[in-house]
Amino acid sequence: MRTTESEQACVSMNYLMISAISGFLAVSMGAFGAHALKTLLTPEYVAVYQTAAHYHLTHSIVLALVAVLMTRYQTLKILKAAACSFLVGIILFSGSLYTLAVTGVKPVGAITPIGGVALLIGWGCLAAAGLRISKSSVDVGGEK
């Protein structure tokens, strides 16, 4: 089943909206950790929380970039795979670290590497999309 241009634009706008919400939450969580939790957590868990917030915000921004690329390169399905991977990675990686830092339940940390792999897959998909975009912009004479 083929998606129409309007359906693809809707998907990319959904990812843009999701990235904005995720970025909002990342800033909120970071501020909450820096102010409200700093005195309640051990230094080790403050560092874990800061790592979660850092990766959360970084990948929210990348997710926004991918959403914008999806509007320009609507036929590249690998961009949707990248967006999905980044979203799953944010939820699993940062989510597990936030949970670990606040609860101290160490088994939750077992989820973190799965989220890390999802983030890496997202970066791989984005690299593959860049390669495809680069190849498609080279004409027969080899010039861009």
Short mmCIF file of N, CA and C in Angstrom, two decimals:
data_model
loop_
_atom_site.label_atom_id
_atom_site.label_comp_id
_atom_site.label_asym_id
_atom_site.label_seq_id
_atom_site.Cartn_x
_atom_site.Cartn_y
_atom_site.Cartn_z
N MET A 1 0.84 -1.18 0.00
CA MET A 1 0.00 0.00 0.00
C MET A 1 0.89 1.24 0.00
N ARG A 2 0.66 2.11 -0.96
CA ARG A 2 1.45 3.33 -1.10
C ARG A 2 0.83 4.47 -0.31
N THR A 3 1.70 5.26 0.33
CA THR A 3 1.21 6.43 1.04
C THR A 3 1.22 7.62 0.09
N THR A 4 0.22 8.46 0.23
CA THR A 4 0.15 9.65 -0.60
C THR A 4 1.05 10.73 -0.02
N GLU A 5 1.28 11.79 -0.83
CA GLU A 5 2.10 12.90 -0.36
C GLU A 5 1.50 13.54 0.88
N SER A 6 0.19 13.69 0.91
CA SER A 6 -0.45 14.33 2.06
C SER A 6 -0.33 13.46 3.30
N GLU A 7 -0.42 12.13 3.13
CA GLU A 7 -0.25 11.23 4.27
C GLU A 7 1.18 11.30 4.79
N GLN A 8 2.16 11.34 3.88
CA GLN A 8 3.57 11.43 4.27
C GLN A 8 3.84 12.76 4.97
N ALA A 9 3.26 13.84 4.48
CA ALA A 9 3.43 15.14 5.12
C ALA A 9 2.83 15.11 6.52
N CYS A 10 1.71 14.43 6.67
CA CYS A 10 1.08 14.29 7.99
C CYS A 10 1.98 13.52 8.95
N VAL A 11 2.59 12.44 8.46
CA VAL A 11 3.50 11.65 9.29
C VAL A 11 4.68 12.51 9.73
N SER A 12 5.27 13.26 8.80
CA SER A 12 6.43 14.08 9.15
C SER A 12 6.04 15.19 10.12
N MET A 13 4.85 15.76 9.97
CA MET A 13 4.40 16.79 10.92
C MET A 13 4.11 16.19 12.28
N ASN A 14 3.63 14.94 12.30
CA ASN A 14 3.43 14.26 13.59
C ASN A 14 4.77 14.09 14.30
N TYR A 15 5.81 13.69 13.56
CA TYR A 15 7.13 13.55 14.18
C TYR A 15 7.68 14.91 14.62
N LEU A 16 7.39 15.95 13.87
CA LEU A 16 7.83 17.28 14.28
C LEU A 16 7.14 17.69 15.58
N MET A 17 5.84 17.43 15.67
CA MET A 17 5.10 17.73 16.90
C MET A 17 5.62 16.89 18.07
N ILE A 18 5.87 15.62 17.82
CA ILE A 18 6.39 14.74 18.86
C ILE A 18 7.76 15.23 19.32
N SER A 19 8.61 15.66 18.38
CA SER A 19 9.93 16.15 18.75
C SER A 19 9.83 17.42 19.59
N ALA A 20 8.86 18.28 19.27
CA ALA A 20 8.68 19.50 20.06
C ALA A 20 8.22 19.16 21.48
N ILE A 21 7.30 18.24 21.60
CA ILE A 21 6.84 17.81 22.93
C ILE A 21 7.99 17.15 23.69
N SER A 22 8.75 16.32 23.00
CA SER A 22 9.89 15.65 23.62
C SER A 22 10.93 16.66 24.08
N GLY A 23 11.20 17.66 23.25
CA GLY A 23 12.15 18.72 23.63
C GLY A 23 11.67 19.50 24.84
N PHE A 24 10.39 19.81 24.86
CA PHE A 24 9.78 20.49 26.01
C PHE A 24 9.97 19.66 27.28
N LEU A 25 9.68 18.38 27.16
CA LEU A 25 9.83 17.49 28.31
C LEU A 25 11.29 17.36 28.73
N ALA A 26 12.21 17.34 27.77
CA ALA A 26 13.64 17.23 28.09
C ALA A 26 14.11 18.45 28.89
N VAL A 27 13.70 19.63 28.45
CA VAL A 27 14.08 20.85 29.18
C VAL A 27 13.44 20.85 30.57
N SER A 28 12.19 20.45 30.64
CA SER A 28 11.49 20.39 31.92
C SER A 28 12.15 19.39 32.87
N MET A 29 12.46 18.21 32.35
CA MET A 29 13.09 17.19 33.18
C MET A 29 14.48 17.63 33.62
N GLY A 30 15.21 18.26 32.72
CA GLY A 30 16.54 18.76 33.07
C GLY A 30 16.48 19.81 34.17
N ALA A 31 15.54 20.73 34.04
CA ALA A 31 15.38 21.78 35.06
C ALA A 31 14.93 21.18 36.38
N PHE A 32 14.02 20.23 36.32
CA PHE A 32 13.54 19.57 37.53
C PHE A 32 14.70 18.86 38.23
N GLY A 33 15.52 18.18 37.46
CA GLY A 33 16.67 17.48 38.02
C GLY A 33 17.69 18.44 38.61
N ALA A 34 17.91 19.55 37.93
CA ALA A 34 18.92 20.50 38.39
C ALA A 34 18.49 21.23 39.66
N HIS A 35 17.20 21.42 39.83
CA HIS A 35 16.73 22.21 40.97
C HIS A 35 16.09 21.36 42.06
N ALA A 36 15.10 20.58 41.72
CA ALA A 36 14.33 19.85 42.74
C ALA A 36 15.02 18.57 43.21
N LEU A 37 15.70 17.89 42.31
CA LEU A 37 16.25 16.58 42.67
C LEU A 37 17.70 16.62 43.14
N LYS A 38 18.40 17.70 42.84
CA LYS A 38 19.83 17.74 43.14
C LYS A 38 20.13 17.47 44.62
N THR A 39 19.29 17.95 45.49
CA THR A 39 19.52 17.74 46.93
C THR A 39 18.97 16.40 47.42
N LEU A 40 18.14 15.75 46.61
CA LEU A 40 17.52 14.49 47.02
C LEU A 40 18.26 13.26 46.54
N LEU A 41 19.06 13.41 45.48
CA LEU A 41 19.74 12.27 44.88
C LEU A 41 21.22 12.25 45.26
N THR A 42 21.79 11.07 45.23
CA THR A 42 23.23 10.95 45.44
C THR A 42 23.93 11.55 44.21
N PRO A 43 25.19 11.94 44.34
CA PRO A 43 25.92 12.47 43.18
C PRO A 43 25.92 11.49 41.99
N GLU A 44 26.00 10.19 42.29
CA GLU A 44 25.97 9.18 41.23
C GLU A 44 24.65 9.25 40.45
N TYR A 45 23.54 9.34 41.17
CA TYR A 45 22.24 9.39 40.50
C TYR A 45 21.96 10.74 39.86
N VAL A 46 22.55 11.80 40.38
CA VAL A 46 22.45 13.11 39.70
C VAL A 46 23.11 13.01 38.33
N ALA A 47 24.28 12.36 38.27
CA ALA A 47 24.98 12.18 37.00
C ALA A 47 24.16 11.32 36.03
N VAL A 48 23.53 10.27 36.54
CA VAL A 48 22.67 9.42 35.71
C VAL A 48 21.52 10.25 35.15
N TYR A 49 20.90 11.05 36.01
CA TYR A 49 19.77 11.89 35.60
C TYR A 49 20.22 12.90 34.54
N GLN A 50 21.38 13.51 34.74
CA GLN A 50 21.89 14.49 33.78
C GLN A 50 22.18 13.84 32.43
N THR A 51 22.68 12.61 32.45
CA THR A 51 22.90 11.88 31.20
C THR A 51 21.58 11.66 30.48
N ALA A 52 20.55 11.27 31.22
CA ALA A 52 19.23 11.07 30.62
C ALA A 52 18.73 12.35 29.97
N ALA A 53 18.83 13.46 30.69
CA ALA A 53 18.35 14.74 30.16
C ALA A 53 19.14 15.18 28.94
N HIS A 54 20.46 14.97 28.98
CA HIS A 54 21.31 15.36 27.84
C HIS A 54 20.95 14.58 26.58
N TYR A 55 20.87 13.26 26.70
CA TYR A 55 20.53 12.44 25.54
C TYR A 55 19.09 12.70 25.07
N HIS A 56 18.20 12.95 26.01
CA HIS A 56 16.81 13.25 25.69
C HIS A 56 16.73 14.50 24.82
N LEU A 57 17.37 15.57 25.26
CA LEU A 57 17.31 16.84 24.50
C LEU A 57 18.02 16.72 23.16
N THR A 58 19.21 16.12 23.17
CA THR A 58 19.97 15.97 21.92
C THR A 58 19.17 15.22 20.87
N HIS A 59 18.56 14.13 21.27
CA HIS A 59 17.84 13.32 20.28
C HIS A 59 16.46 13.88 19.94
N SER A 60 15.91 14.71 20.80
CA SER A 60 14.68 15.44 20.44
C SER A 60 14.97 16.41 19.30
N ILE A 61 16.12 17.07 19.37
CA ILE A 61 16.52 18.00 18.31
C ILE A 61 16.77 17.25 17.01
N VAL A 62 17.46 16.11 17.11
CA VAL A 62 17.72 15.30 15.91
C VAL A 62 16.40 14.79 15.32
N LEU A 63 15.46 14.41 16.17
CA LEU A 63 14.16 13.96 15.70
C LEU A 63 13.45 15.08 14.93
N ALA A 64 13.58 16.31 15.38
CA ALA A 64 12.99 17.44 14.65
C ALA A 64 13.65 17.60 13.28
N LEU A 65 14.96 17.45 13.24
CA LEU A 65 15.68 17.54 11.97
C LEU A 65 15.19 16.45 11.00
N VAL A 66 15.04 15.25 11.51
CA VAL A 66 14.57 14.15 10.66
C VAL A 66 13.15 14.43 10.16
N ALA A 67 12.31 14.98 11.02
CA ALA A 67 10.94 15.31 10.60
C ALA A 67 10.95 16.34 9.46
N VAL A 68 11.83 17.32 9.55
CA VAL A 68 11.95 18.31 8.48
C VAL A 68 12.46 17.66 7.20
N LEU A 69 13.45 16.79 7.33
CA LEU A 69 13.96 16.07 6.16
C LEU A 69 12.86 15.22 5.52
N MET A 70 11.98 14.66 6.33
CA MET A 70 10.90 13.83 5.81
C MET A 70 9.96 14.64 4.92
N THR A 71 9.80 15.93 5.20
CA THR A 71 8.93 16.75 4.35
C THR A 71 9.58 17.01 3.00
N ARG A 72 10.91 17.07 2.97
CA ARG A 72 11.64 17.35 1.72
C ARG A 72 11.86 16.08 0.90
N TYR A 73 12.16 14.98 1.57
CA TYR A 73 12.48 13.71 0.90
C TYR A 73 11.43 12.68 1.28
N GLN A 74 10.24 12.86 0.76
CA GLN A 74 9.09 12.06 1.17
C GLN A 74 9.16 10.60 0.73
N THR A 75 9.96 10.29 -0.26
CA THR A 75 10.03 8.90 -0.73
C THR A 75 11.06 8.07 0.04
N LEU A 76 11.87 8.71 0.86
CA LEU A 76 12.88 7.98 1.63
C LEU A 76 12.27 7.39 2.90
N LYS A 77 11.89 6.15 2.81
CA LYS A 77 11.28 5.48 3.97
C LYS A 77 12.27 5.30 5.11
N ILE A 78 13.54 5.33 4.81
CA ILE A 78 14.57 5.16 5.84
C ILE A 78 14.53 6.32 6.85
N LEU A 79 14.03 7.48 6.42
CA LEU A 79 13.89 8.60 7.35
C LEU A 79 12.83 8.30 8.40
N LYS A 80 11.76 7.62 7.98
CA LYS A 80 10.73 7.23 8.95
C LYS A 80 11.30 6.22 9.94
N ALA A 81 12.13 5.31 9.43
CA ALA A 81 12.79 4.34 10.32
C ALA A 81 13.71 5.06 11.30
N ALA A 82 14.41 6.09 10.83
CA ALA A 82 15.29 6.86 11.71
C ALA A 82 14.47 7.55 12.79
N ALA A 83 13.38 8.19 12.39
CA ALA A 83 12.53 8.90 13.35
C ALA A 83 11.98 7.95 14.40
N CYS A 84 11.50 6.81 13.95
CA CYS A 84 10.94 5.81 14.87
C CYS A 84 12.02 5.31 15.83
N SER A 85 13.20 5.05 15.31
CA SER A 85 14.30 4.56 16.14
C SER A 85 14.72 5.60 17.18
N PHE A 86 14.80 6.87 16.76
CA PHE A 86 15.15 7.92 17.72
C PHE A 86 14.09 8.03 18.81
N LEU A 87 12.83 7.94 18.43
CA LEU A 87 11.76 8.05 19.42
C LEU A 87 11.81 6.88 20.42
N VAL A 88 11.96 5.68 19.90
CA VAL A 88 12.07 4.51 20.78
C VAL A 88 13.30 4.64 21.67
N GLY A 89 14.41 5.10 21.08
CA GLY A 89 15.62 5.27 21.85
C GLY A 89 15.49 6.28 22.97
N ILE A 90 14.83 7.40 22.70
CA ILE A 90 14.60 8.42 23.73
C ILE A 90 13.80 7.81 24.88
N ILE A 91 12.74 7.12 24.52
CA ILE A 91 11.86 6.55 25.55
C ILE A 91 12.60 5.51 26.39
N LEU A 92 13.29 4.58 25.73
CA LEU A 92 13.94 3.50 26.45
C LEU A 92 15.22 3.94 27.15
N PHE A 93 16.08 4.68 26.44
CA PHE A 93 17.36 5.08 27.01
C PHE A 93 17.16 6.12 28.11
N SER A 94 16.61 7.26 27.75
CA SER A 94 16.44 8.32 28.75
C SER A 94 15.41 7.93 29.80
N GLY A 95 14.33 7.30 29.36
CA GLY A 95 13.29 6.90 30.31
C GLY A 95 13.81 5.96 31.38
N SER A 96 14.62 4.98 30.97
CA SER A 96 15.17 4.04 31.96
C SER A 96 16.17 4.74 32.89
N LEU A 97 16.94 5.68 32.35
CA LEU A 97 17.89 6.39 33.21
C LEU A 97 17.17 7.33 34.18
N TYR A 98 16.13 8.01 33.72
CA TYR A 98 15.33 8.85 34.64
C TYR A 98 14.78 7.97 35.77
N THR A 99 14.21 6.83 35.38
CA THR A 99 13.61 5.94 36.36
C THR A 99 14.65 5.41 37.34
N LEU A 100 15.79 4.99 36.83
CA LEU A 100 16.86 4.49 37.67
C LEU A 100 17.31 5.55 38.67
N ALA A 101 17.52 6.77 38.18
CA ALA A 101 18.01 7.85 39.04
C ALA A 101 17.02 8.19 40.16
N VAL A 102 15.75 8.22 39.83
CA VAL A 102 14.73 8.63 40.81
C VAL A 102 14.36 7.50 41.77
N THR A 103 14.32 6.26 41.26
CA THR A 103 13.87 5.15 42.12
C THR A 103 15.02 4.36 42.73
N GLY A 104 16.17 4.36 42.07
CA GLY A 104 17.28 3.54 42.54
C GLY A 104 17.12 2.07 42.25
N VAL A 105 16.11 1.72 41.46
CA VAL A 105 15.87 0.31 41.11
C VAL A 105 16.83 -0.06 39.98
N LYS A 106 17.90 -0.75 40.33
CA LYS A 106 18.97 -1.04 39.38
C LYS A 106 18.57 -1.92 38.19
N PRO A 107 17.66 -2.89 38.34
CA PRO A 107 17.29 -3.70 37.17
C PRO A 107 16.70 -2.87 36.01
N VAL A 108 16.16 -1.70 36.32
CA VAL A 108 15.64 -0.83 35.25
C VAL A 108 16.76 -0.44 34.29
N GLY A 109 17.98 -0.37 34.82
CA GLY A 109 19.13 -0.04 33.99
C GLY A 109 19.40 -1.04 32.88
N ALA A 110 18.84 -2.23 32.98
CA ALA A 110 19.01 -3.24 31.93
C ALA A 110 18.32 -2.81 30.63
N ILE A 111 17.37 -1.92 30.72
CA ILE A 111 16.65 -1.44 29.53
C ILE A 111 17.50 -0.42 28.77
N THR A 112 18.37 0.27 29.47
CA THR A 112 19.15 1.36 28.88
C THR A 112 19.91 0.96 27.62
N PRO A 113 20.64 -0.16 27.61
CA PRO A 113 21.36 -0.53 26.38
C PRO A 113 20.45 -0.77 25.18
N ILE A 114 19.25 -1.25 25.43
CA ILE A 114 18.29 -1.45 24.32
C ILE A 114 17.95 -0.10 23.71
N GLY A 115 17.73 0.89 24.57
CA GLY A 115 17.49 2.25 24.08
C GLY A 115 18.69 2.81 23.35
N GLY A 116 19.88 2.49 23.86
CA GLY A 116 21.10 2.94 23.19
C GLY A 116 21.24 2.36 21.80
N VAL A 117 20.89 1.09 21.66
CA VAL A 117 20.93 0.44 20.35
C VAL A 117 19.92 1.11 19.41
N ALA A 118 18.74 1.43 19.92
CA ALA A 118 17.73 2.10 19.09
C ALA A 118 18.25 3.46 18.61
N LEU A 119 18.95 4.19 19.50
CA LEU A 119 19.54 5.48 19.08
C LEU A 119 20.59 5.26 18.00
N LEU A 120 21.42 4.24 18.17
CA LEU A 120 22.43 3.95 17.16
C LEU A 120 21.80 3.56 15.82
N ILE A 121 20.73 2.79 15.87
CA ILE A 121 20.02 2.44 14.64
C ILE A 121 19.49 3.71 13.97
N GLY A 122 18.96 4.62 14.78
CA GLY A 122 18.49 5.90 14.23
C GLY A 122 19.60 6.65 13.51
N TRP A 123 20.78 6.71 14.13
CA TRP A 123 21.92 7.37 13.49
C TRP A 123 22.33 6.64 12.22
N GLY A 124 22.31 5.32 12.24
CA GLY A 124 22.64 4.56 11.04
C GLY A 124 21.65 4.81 9.91
N CYS A 125 20.38 4.85 10.25
CA CYS A 125 19.34 5.14 9.24
C CYS A 125 19.52 6.55 8.68
N LEU A 126 19.85 7.49 9.55
CA LEU A 126 20.06 8.87 9.09
C LEU A 126 21.28 8.94 8.16
N ALA A 127 22.33 8.22 8.50
CA ALA A 127 23.51 8.18 7.63
C ALA A 127 23.16 7.56 6.27
N ALA A 128 22.39 6.48 6.29
CA ALA A 128 21.98 5.85 5.03
C ALA A 128 21.12 6.80 4.20
N ALA A 129 20.24 7.54 4.87
CA ALA A 129 19.42 8.53 4.15
C ALA A 129 20.30 9.60 3.53
N GLY A 130 21.29 10.05 4.28
CA GLY A 130 22.22 11.05 3.75
C GLY A 130 22.96 10.54 2.53
N LEU A 131 23.35 9.29 2.58
CA LEU A 131 24.04 8.67 1.44
C LEU A 131 23.12 8.62 0.23
N ARG A 132 21.88 8.22 0.46
CA ARG A 132 20.91 8.15 -0.67
C ARG A 132 20.63 9.53 -1.24
N ILE A 133 20.50 10.52 -0.36
CA ILE A 133 20.26 11.89 -0.83
C ILE A 133 21.45 12.39 -1.62
N SER A 134 22.64 12.11 -1.13
CA SER A 134 23.87 12.51 -1.80
C SER A 134 23.98 11.87 -3.18
N LYS A 135 23.70 10.57 -3.25
CA LYS A 135 23.78 9.86 -4.53
C LYS A 135 22.73 10.36 -5.52
N SER A 136 21.54 10.68 -5.02
CA SER A 136 20.47 11.13 -5.92
C SER A 136 20.71 12.55 -6.42
N SER A 137 21.56 13.32 -5.74
CA SER A 137 21.82 14.69 -6.17
C SER A 137 23.01 14.79 -7.12
N VAL A 138 23.66 13.65 -7.40
CA VAL A 138 24.77 13.62 -8.35
C VAL A 138 24.20 13.26 -9.71
N ASP A 139 24.47 14.11 -10.70
CA ASP A 139 23.94 13.80 -12.03
C ASP A 139 24.88 12.88 -12.78
N VAL A 140 24.54 12.54 -13.99
CA VAL A 140 25.29 11.56 -14.77
C VAL A 140 26.74 11.98 -14.96
N GLY A 141 27.00 13.26 -15.09
CA GLY A 141 28.36 13.75 -15.30
C GLY A 141 29.21 13.73 -14.05
N GLY A 142 28.64 13.38 -12.92
CA GLY A 142 29.39 13.29 -11.69
C GLY A 142 29.45 14.61 -10.92
N GLU A 143 28.75 15.63 -11.42
CA GLU A 143 28.73 16.92 -10.71
C GLU A 143 27.42 17.08 -9.99
N LYS A 144 27.51 17.83 -8.91
CA LYS A 144 26.29 18.11 -8.16
C LYS A 144 25.60 19.32 -8.72
#
